[in-house]
Amino acid sequence: MNFIETRGNDGQHPAEVSFSAAILSPMSSFGGIYVPKTLPQLGIPFLEKHLDADYKTLARAVLGAFEIDIDPAVIDKALATYDDFDDSNSPVPVIKVGDRLFVSELYHGPTRAFKDMALQPFGVVLSDLAQKRGEHYLILAATSGDTGPAALETFKNKPNVKVACLYPDGGTSDVQRLQMVTENAPNLKVIGIKGDFDDAQNALKLLLGSTSFRAKLQEKNTLLSAANSVNFGRIIFQVIYHIHSYLELVRQDAVALGDKVYLDVPSGNFGNALGGYYAMKMGLPVEKILIASNSNNVLTQLINNGKYDLRDRSVVATISPAMDILKSSNIERILFDLFGAERTKVLMQQLNNEKHYELTTEELARLQEIFAADYCDDTEGKNYIQAAFQDGYLMDPHTATCFKTHETSETEPQATIVYSTAEWTKFSPTIANALTGEVDAHDLDALKSIAKEANTAIPAPIEALFGKEVTQKTVIEKEDIEQEVLSFL
Ligand SMILES: *Cc1c(COP(=O)(O)O)cnc(C)c1O
């Protein structure tokens, strides 16, 4: 299957590209991104057939339906990365937490956040393509805390790929920062930026679009790629777990095959929710996708009022920092799918130039057929963490935002699947505060008090982080990023 561009074709890019081309070089005409030309139709027979399939078998079938130009042996190798999750047979457990409420836990991989779901297998695919083509790639990643560790972990010591990872200094949790700055491999560079995540992401987009930067890389025999969530090589792996979670509900007798469910997704750059949207379009029985945000509630406004408005707005720091995002990149793919390339180009250019756009009444109605949204502020989030804990479920602040959306959306009598995107260990000071009232605890102290409260152990790899040597010490102004990256190469 081939890929086309969300803002139409400028005549300088190929009209369509293969999957491997789209993931190796994800920027397309007019600053758009790649989308599949059509989506495979799976429908109920596919679900029926895979009702008892294990995760990897299901994944192979879903990826197979996309007919991508990746060797099946490489796909097997990529999916084998799920063997390193907590339970290799069941990398994504789905837990019943309420009457018709389930949590699909996406954080059982090496860096304890859902980014592993896509980045672990993606790293294998990308490195293999680079080796087969005899090419060397630089992956530039901008992270609000979870993409960075996951990207570094997946590409660590992988041939033909180097990673430079930008993170907002002070904008991540201790655990997230330690996961990055203690990574020690010759092909990895971690760079702290004085600024917020949007600054880091903007810097990344500038570099990705800069021809002079590209030319300088070429002198070093290096091509540029990106591992951020606009890369379809990540999105494709995010379709799978939505289908898996639904089948898990059927297996648990919570729904009958064909019954519709709600997907409730804590959203930032909208990669996770987009995976759910594609799964729905491929025939997964979904009533609606609930979009949960924190106080950076641009998505709530878009879905409830049809207005994407960044005027007089700047990112506010919340207890769910992976969602502290105002420019949600993957919304563009939804715009394209619903309203076409011409309209997407107009809207995205308006957002770039005037910092806002507004959908028509008809467009908003179409969006609302698929999505509903709400946002959860920090106080509410902590209350949900506390309430869930009293009911026996320990969750992180990103997951907590979904509980608000669930509560304010009329989901009954259907079942809802909440996606849990991080383990409690990654955001322990907030959780300790919610559970015990202690303020400003350092991560390690917070981890200990939660472990005690929940009568559980701090996972060994997390505890070990605090004794590891910090090897990545660079923190710079955003103007100096290009130079820093070039000297790393
Ligand atoms: C990245 C991330 C999100 C947001 O996911 P998107 O796909 O960008 O919408 C939510 N929670 C956590 C913990 C994350 O790491």
XYZ file of C-alpha atoms and ligand atoms in Angstrom:
504
model
C 0.000 0.000 0.000
C 1.236 3.471 -0.843
C 1.129 6.739 1.039
C -0.063 10.190 0.004
C 0.228 13.645 1.518
C -2.155 15.501 3.809
C -1.668 18.897 2.094
C -1.652 17.651 -1.485
C 1.321 17.345 -3.793
C 3.605 20.215 -4.803
C 5.044 18.488 -7.860
C 8.459 18.285 -6.239
C 7.680 15.253 -4.118
C 6.556 11.941 -5.622
C 2.752 11.686 -5.879
C 2.802 8.560 -3.735
C 5.491 6.771 -1.797
C 5.969 3.344 -0.276
C 5.727 2.680 3.461
C 9.503 2.515 3.786
C 9.941 5.827 1.958
C 7.263 7.441 4.156
C 8.966 6.349 7.351
C 12.532 7.107 6.269
C 11.668 10.590 5.082
C 8.429 11.647 6.774
C 8.230 15.294 5.658
C 6.131 15.866 2.537
C 4.808 18.666 0.310
C 3.829 21.989 1.923
C 4.896 20.702 5.341
C 2.254 17.978 5.296
C 2.569 14.407 6.503
C 2.002 11.001 4.945
C -1.205 9.022 5.243
C -2.158 5.644 3.777
C -3.914 6.008 0.431
C -6.636 3.635 1.601
C -7.133 1.669 4.790
C -7.499 -2.098 4.799
C -11.009 -3.259 5.685
C -10.889 -5.926 8.372
C -14.418 -6.014 9.739
C -16.068 -8.598 11.977
C -14.796 -11.742 10.167
C -11.215 -10.654 10.868
C -12.046 -10.097 14.527
C -13.777 -13.451 14.730
C -10.810 -15.170 13.166
C -8.365 -13.584 15.610
C -10.442 -13.873 18.721
C -7.975 -16.255 20.304
C -4.842 -14.979 18.613
C -1.934 -13.903 20.781
C -0.667 -10.323 20.465
C 2.053 -11.033 17.926
C -0.191 -13.146 15.708
C -2.794 -10.403 15.679
C -0.083 -7.819 14.978
C 1.243 -9.824 12.030
C -2.261 -10.046 10.571
C -2.978 -6.321 10.985
C 0.381 -5.313 9.521
C -0.122 -7.854 6.740
C -3.420 -6.202 5.816
C -1.581 -2.903 5.255
C 0.590 -4.626 2.608
C 3.692 -2.667 3.530
C 7.044 -3.151 1.795
C 8.765 -4.700 4.805
C 10.144 -8.217 4.714
C 8.042 -10.578 6.907
C 11.223 -11.758 8.641
C 11.928 -8.156 9.666
C 8.369 -7.751 10.918
C 8.846 -10.882 13.025
C 12.059 -9.468 14.427
C 10.308 -6.169 15.162
C 7.416 -7.882 16.936
C 9.880 -9.960 18.946
C 10.643 -6.754 20.877
C 7.333 -7.406 22.692
C 8.991 -10.497 24.182
C 10.865 -8.150 26.502
C 7.657 -6.755 27.961
C 6.606 -7.913 31.432
C 4.564 -10.813 30.075
C 5.703 -11.826 26.613
C 2.426 -13.661 25.961
C 0.358 -10.672 26.919
C 2.254 -7.411 26.468
C -0.948 -5.367 26.865
C -3.065 -6.497 29.838
C -6.630 -5.191 29.956
C -7.916 -4.758 33.513
C -11.497 -4.371 34.664
C -11.725 -1.400 37.021
C -15.440 -0.623 37.076
C -18.823 -1.778 35.955
C -18.316 -1.193 32.259
C -14.891 0.324 32.584
C -11.615 -1.285 31.528
C -8.022 -0.116 31.447
C -5.741 -1.226 28.646
C -2.234 -0.964 30.057
C 0.204 0.114 27.366
C 3.204 0.682 29.634
C 4.662 -2.773 30.245
C 7.726 -2.214 28.049
C 11.313 -1.297 28.933
C 10.784 2.446 29.558
C 7.449 2.063 31.378
C 5.380 4.245 29.036
C 3.258 3.528 26.007
C 5.801 4.968 23.575
C 7.512 1.562 23.739
C 4.488 -0.015 22.022
C 5.411 1.680 18.765
C 9.041 2.696 19.112
C 10.407 -0.703 20.090
C 9.319 -2.454 16.877
C 9.790 0.705 14.780
C 13.476 0.840 15.743
C 14.055 -2.629 14.347
C 12.304 -1.805 11.065
C 14.169 1.453 10.564
C 17.618 0.121 11.382
C 17.055 -2.831 9.057
C 16.027 -0.552 6.166
C 19.088 1.620 6.745
C 21.430 -1.382 6.738
C 19.877 -2.910 3.613
C 20.224 0.382 1.755
C 23.712 1.000 3.075
C 22.534 4.355 4.409
C 23.179 6.151 7.680
C 20.388 7.984 9.433
C 20.128 10.615 12.064
C 16.915 10.374 14.053
C 15.963 13.674 15.569
C 13.487 13.288 18.388
C 11.773 15.938 20.477
C 10.328 14.642 23.691
C 8.117 15.859 26.476
C 9.482 12.971 28.506
C 8.451 9.561 27.210
C 9.385 9.515 23.525
C 12.998 10.303 24.380
C 13.700 7.349 26.659
C 11.801 5.027 24.316
C 13.658 6.240 21.211
C 17.038 6.011 22.927
C 16.268 2.551 24.250
C 15.166 1.249 20.869
C 18.108 2.615 18.854
C 20.821 2.035 21.457
C 23.780 0.456 19.607
C 21.636 -0.242 16.518
C 23.657 -0.158 13.310
C 23.374 2.733 10.814
C 21.250 4.933 13.068
C 22.188 7.763 15.412
C 19.751 9.534 17.700
C 19.810 13.124 18.894
C 17.089 13.643 21.418
C 15.819 17.089 22.484
C 13.979 17.493 25.769
C 12.749 20.555 27.658
C 15.099 20.944 30.630
C 12.958 20.924 33.765
C 9.897 19.829 31.760
C 10.162 16.108 32.502
C 10.009 13.967 35.624
C 13.255 12.880 37.347
C 12.739 9.324 36.220
C 12.196 10.383 32.610
C 15.273 12.623 32.696
C 17.422 9.922 34.289
C 16.232 7.402 31.704
C 17.695 9.716 29.062
C 20.782 11.260 30.626
C 22.132 7.943 31.889
C 21.923 6.360 28.411
C 25.442 5.669 27.327
C 26.024 4.495 23.771
C 28.173 6.062 21.065
C 25.197 6.521 18.719
C 23.064 8.465 21.217
C 23.067 12.172 22.091
C 20.683 13.752 24.603
C 20.230 17.524 24.551
C 18.364 19.548 27.161
C 16.747 22.739 25.790
C 16.016 25.874 27.782
C 12.341 26.042 26.865
C 9.163 23.936 26.838
C 8.158 20.957 24.728
C 6.659 23.094 21.959
C 10.024 24.907 21.720
C 11.769 21.564 21.379
C 9.233 20.354 18.815
C 9.440 23.609 16.826
C 13.230 23.413 16.801
C 12.955 19.868 15.535
C 10.523 20.833 12.779
C 12.809 23.678 11.687
C 15.775 21.348 11.410
C 13.738 18.703 9.596
C 12.671 21.333 7.065
C 16.060 23.037 6.665
C 17.846 22.360 3.374
C 21.133 23.795 4.650
C 21.074 21.459 7.650
C 20.375 18.566 5.320
C 23.315 19.573 3.131
C 25.628 19.668 6.129
C 24.443 16.212 7.099
C 25.075 14.986 3.591
C 28.718 16.025 3.957
C 28.763 13.624 6.877
C 27.122 10.933 4.755
C 24.011 11.083 6.930
C 20.332 11.273 6.040
C 17.685 12.757 8.272
C 14.677 10.961 9.683
C 12.363 11.437 12.640
C 10.862 9.179 15.245
C 8.183 11.570 16.478
C 4.577 10.550 16.340
C 3.973 11.954 12.867
C 6.059 9.053 11.583
C 3.626 6.502 10.206
C 6.059 3.784 11.214
C 4.892 4.490 14.750
C 1.206 4.941 13.998
C 0.899 1.569 12.293
C 1.966 -0.218 15.483
C -0.598 1.841 17.408
C -3.533 0.496 15.442
C -2.879 -3.010 16.729
C -3.408 -2.552 20.455
C -6.820 -0.957 19.970
C -7.963 -4.086 18.134
C -6.272 -6.270 20.752
C -7.986 -4.411 23.609
C -11.385 -4.853 22.008
C -10.795 -8.578 21.492
C -9.680 -8.801 25.096
C -13.066 -7.415 26.188
C -14.779 -10.068 24.083
C -12.572 -12.752 25.637
C -13.468 -11.466 29.100
C -17.180 -11.705 28.198
C -17.543 -7.978 28.783
C -18.943 -7.409 25.297
C -20.249 -9.636 22.526
C -18.323 -9.574 19.262
C -19.775 -6.690 17.262
C -20.919 -4.630 20.268
C -19.637 -1.094 20.118
C -17.307 0.303 22.764
C -15.857 3.681 23.656
C -12.122 4.244 23.421
C -10.938 6.774 25.994
C -7.507 8.146 25.105
C -5.220 10.541 27.031
C -4.061 12.723 24.165
C -1.216 15.045 23.290
C 0.160 14.694 19.796
C -2.827 12.460 18.989
C -0.889 9.413 17.800
C -2.631 7.073 20.205
C -6.104 8.391 19.342
C -5.289 8.323 15.629
C -4.452 4.625 15.935
C -7.918 4.147 17.438
C -9.503 6.188 14.646
C -7.838 4.049 11.978
C -8.853 0.870 13.816
C -12.440 2.158 13.832
C -12.286 2.920 10.108
C -10.895 -0.546 9.502
C -14.013 -2.016 11.069
C -13.446 -2.143 14.820
C -16.848 -1.647 16.511
C -16.307 1.727 18.182
C -19.137 4.015 19.231
C -16.921 7.026 19.807
C -13.384 7.972 20.692
C -13.170 10.031 23.860
C -10.304 12.497 23.864
C -8.931 13.312 27.299
C -6.717 16.355 27.825
C -5.226 18.268 30.715
C -5.481 22.061 31.079
C -3.729 22.442 27.725
C -7.177 21.785 26.359
C -6.902 22.734 22.676
C -8.301 19.368 21.643
C -11.329 19.746 23.921
C -12.044 23.114 22.301
C -11.591 21.787 18.806
C -13.911 18.852 19.331
C -16.524 20.736 21.343
C -16.486 24.086 19.504
C -14.701 23.502 16.210
C -12.057 26.088 17.058
C -8.341 25.424 17.129
C -7.071 28.586 18.711
C -3.515 29.192 19.882
C -3.787 32.989 20.125
C -2.894 34.251 23.591
C -2.103 30.749 24.685
C 1.074 29.241 25.942
C 1.739 25.804 27.314
C 0.953 25.405 30.995
C 2.915 22.880 33.027
C 0.633 20.188 34.427
C 0.950 16.917 36.324
C 0.573 15.092 32.984
C 3.538 16.642 31.124
C 3.454 14.218 28.175
C 0.196 15.963 27.246
C 1.474 19.533 27.714
C 1.116 20.171 24.020
C -0.707 22.859 22.072
C 0.210 21.894 18.517
C -1.165 18.410 18.225
C 0.490 17.102 15.076
C -1.677 14.124 14.208
C -4.923 16.124 14.122
C -3.797 16.945 10.604
C -4.380 13.337 9.587
C -7.938 13.498 10.907
C -8.566 16.747 9.011
C -7.264 15.100 5.862
C -9.362 12.005 6.322
C -12.565 13.925 6.978
C -12.176 17.006 4.808
C -9.536 16.246 2.160
C -6.117 17.631 1.264
C -7.183 21.025 -0.059
C -9.075 21.934 3.099
C -6.333 20.509 5.322
C -3.749 22.675 3.602
C -5.885 25.786 4.121
C -6.539 25.015 7.791
C -2.959 24.091 8.626
C -1.549 27.138 6.871
C -4.014 29.313 8.741
C -2.907 27.727 11.997
C 0.732 28.411 11.123
C 0.180 31.978 9.987
C -2.654 33.227 12.188
C -2.472 30.750 15.043
C -6.095 29.672 14.723
C -8.689 28.080 12.489
C -12.368 27.312 12.749
C -14.298 24.420 11.283
C -17.647 24.988 9.590
C -20.797 23.758 11.362
C -20.984 20.784 8.996
C -17.333 19.931 9.562
C -17.744 20.121 13.314
C -20.764 17.819 13.144
C -18.698 15.236 11.275
C -15.914 15.487 13.830
C -18.403 15.017 16.652
C -19.825 11.872 15.070
C -16.501 10.278 15.898
C -15.021 12.147 18.844
C -16.133 13.552 22.177
C -13.754 15.358 24.505
C -13.175 16.817 27.920
C -10.219 17.979 29.940
C -9.157 17.367 33.495
C -7.275 19.886 35.606
C -4.584 18.878 38.088
C -6.797 18.932 41.170
C -9.399 16.733 39.501
C -6.654 14.455 38.226
C -5.281 13.865 41.704
C -8.791 13.182 42.971
C -9.269 10.520 40.304
C -5.914 8.956 41.228
C -6.953 8.830 44.855
C -10.426 7.468 44.146
C -9.104 4.756 41.834
C -6.492 3.813 44.398
C -9.185 3.390 47.027
C -10.908 1.039 44.586
C -7.664 -0.909 44.260
C -6.215 0.563 41.079
C -2.941 2.512 40.961
C -2.643 4.803 37.959
C -0.573 7.664 36.620
C -1.774 11.258 36.027
C -2.136 10.868 32.237
C -4.421 7.894 32.643
C -6.390 9.846 35.243
C -7.529 12.427 32.667
C -9.533 9.676 30.965
C -11.648 9.164 34.060
C -12.965 12.700 33.788
C -13.833 12.245 30.113
C -15.518 8.967 30.956
C -17.530 10.574 33.711
C -18.748 13.497 31.612
C -19.510 11.501 28.458
C -22.675 9.448 28.209
C -21.125 6.087 27.553
C -23.673 3.805 29.185
C -24.699 1.111 28.471
C -21.600 0.481 26.375
C -18.212 -0.506 27.742
C -15.303 1.938 27.785
C -11.628 1.159 27.315
C -9.341 3.665 29.009
C -5.775 3.635 27.728
C -3.152 3.766 30.441
C -0.050 5.336 28.989
C 2.451 5.302 31.834
C 3.347 3.290 34.893
C 2.995 4.994 38.272
C 6.789 4.968 38.639
C 7.239 7.690 36.028
C 5.233 10.351 37.834
C 5.648 9.388 41.435
C 5.762 12.829 43.169
C 2.286 13.651 41.836
C 0.889 10.288 42.795
C 2.444 10.399 46.259
C 0.892 13.836 46.680
C -2.513 12.505 45.621
C -2.312 9.482 47.913
C -0.580 10.781 51.028
C -0.656 14.574 50.692
C 3.127 14.873 50.795
C 4.418 17.810 48.763
C 7.504 18.257 46.567
C 8.920 14.836 47.305
C 11.859 13.794 45.153
C 11.084 10.909 42.851
C 12.926 8.336 44.911
C 11.188 9.270 48.164
C 7.847 9.397 46.385
C 8.450 5.991 44.832
C 9.164 4.569 48.274
C 6.076 6.034 49.869
C 3.790 4.855 47.052
C 5.328 1.394 47.160
C 4.624 1.282 50.875
C 1.101 2.644 50.485
C 0.285 0.176 47.699
C 2.124 -2.681 49.335
C 4.210 -3.265 46.241
C 7.872 -2.989 45.239
C 9.621 -0.285 43.236
C 10.495 -2.059 39.972
C 14.243 -2.780 39.974
C 15.114 -0.981 36.698
C 13.499 2.219 38.008
C 15.249 2.055 41.370
C 18.578 1.391 39.631
C 18.314 4.658 37.674
C 19.102 6.670 40.772
C 22.509 5.041 41.163
C 23.526 5.338 37.513
C 26.128 7.783 36.246
C 24.834 10.800 34.305
C 26.676 10.624 30.994
C 24.612 13.096 28.946
C 25.141 16.541 30.407
C 24.337 18.927 27.549
C 21.788 21.690 28.262
C 21.718 24.549 25.722
C 19.719 27.438 24.223
C 17.482 26.391 21.347
C 19.487 28.550 18.900
C 22.494 26.290 19.453
C 20.810 22.972 18.664
C 21.976 22.691 15.059
C 25.628 23.198 15.992
C 25.379 20.739 18.869
C 23.857 18.047 16.669
C 26.466 18.560 13.939
C 29.341 18.300 16.371
C 27.856 15.070 17.771
C 27.994 13.601 14.259
C 2.990 10.510 24.659
C 2.094 10.324 25.823
C 0.750 10.691 25.778
C 0.132 11.357 24.572
O 0.044 10.473 23.484
P -0.200 11.028 22.023
O -0.132 9.851 21.151
O 0.905 12.006 21.742
O -1.523 11.702 22.015
C -0.029 10.445 26.884
N 0.486 9.902 28.005
C 1.779 9.550 28.081
C 2.283 8.996 29.358
C 2.633 9.731 27.000
O 3.916 9.377 27.076
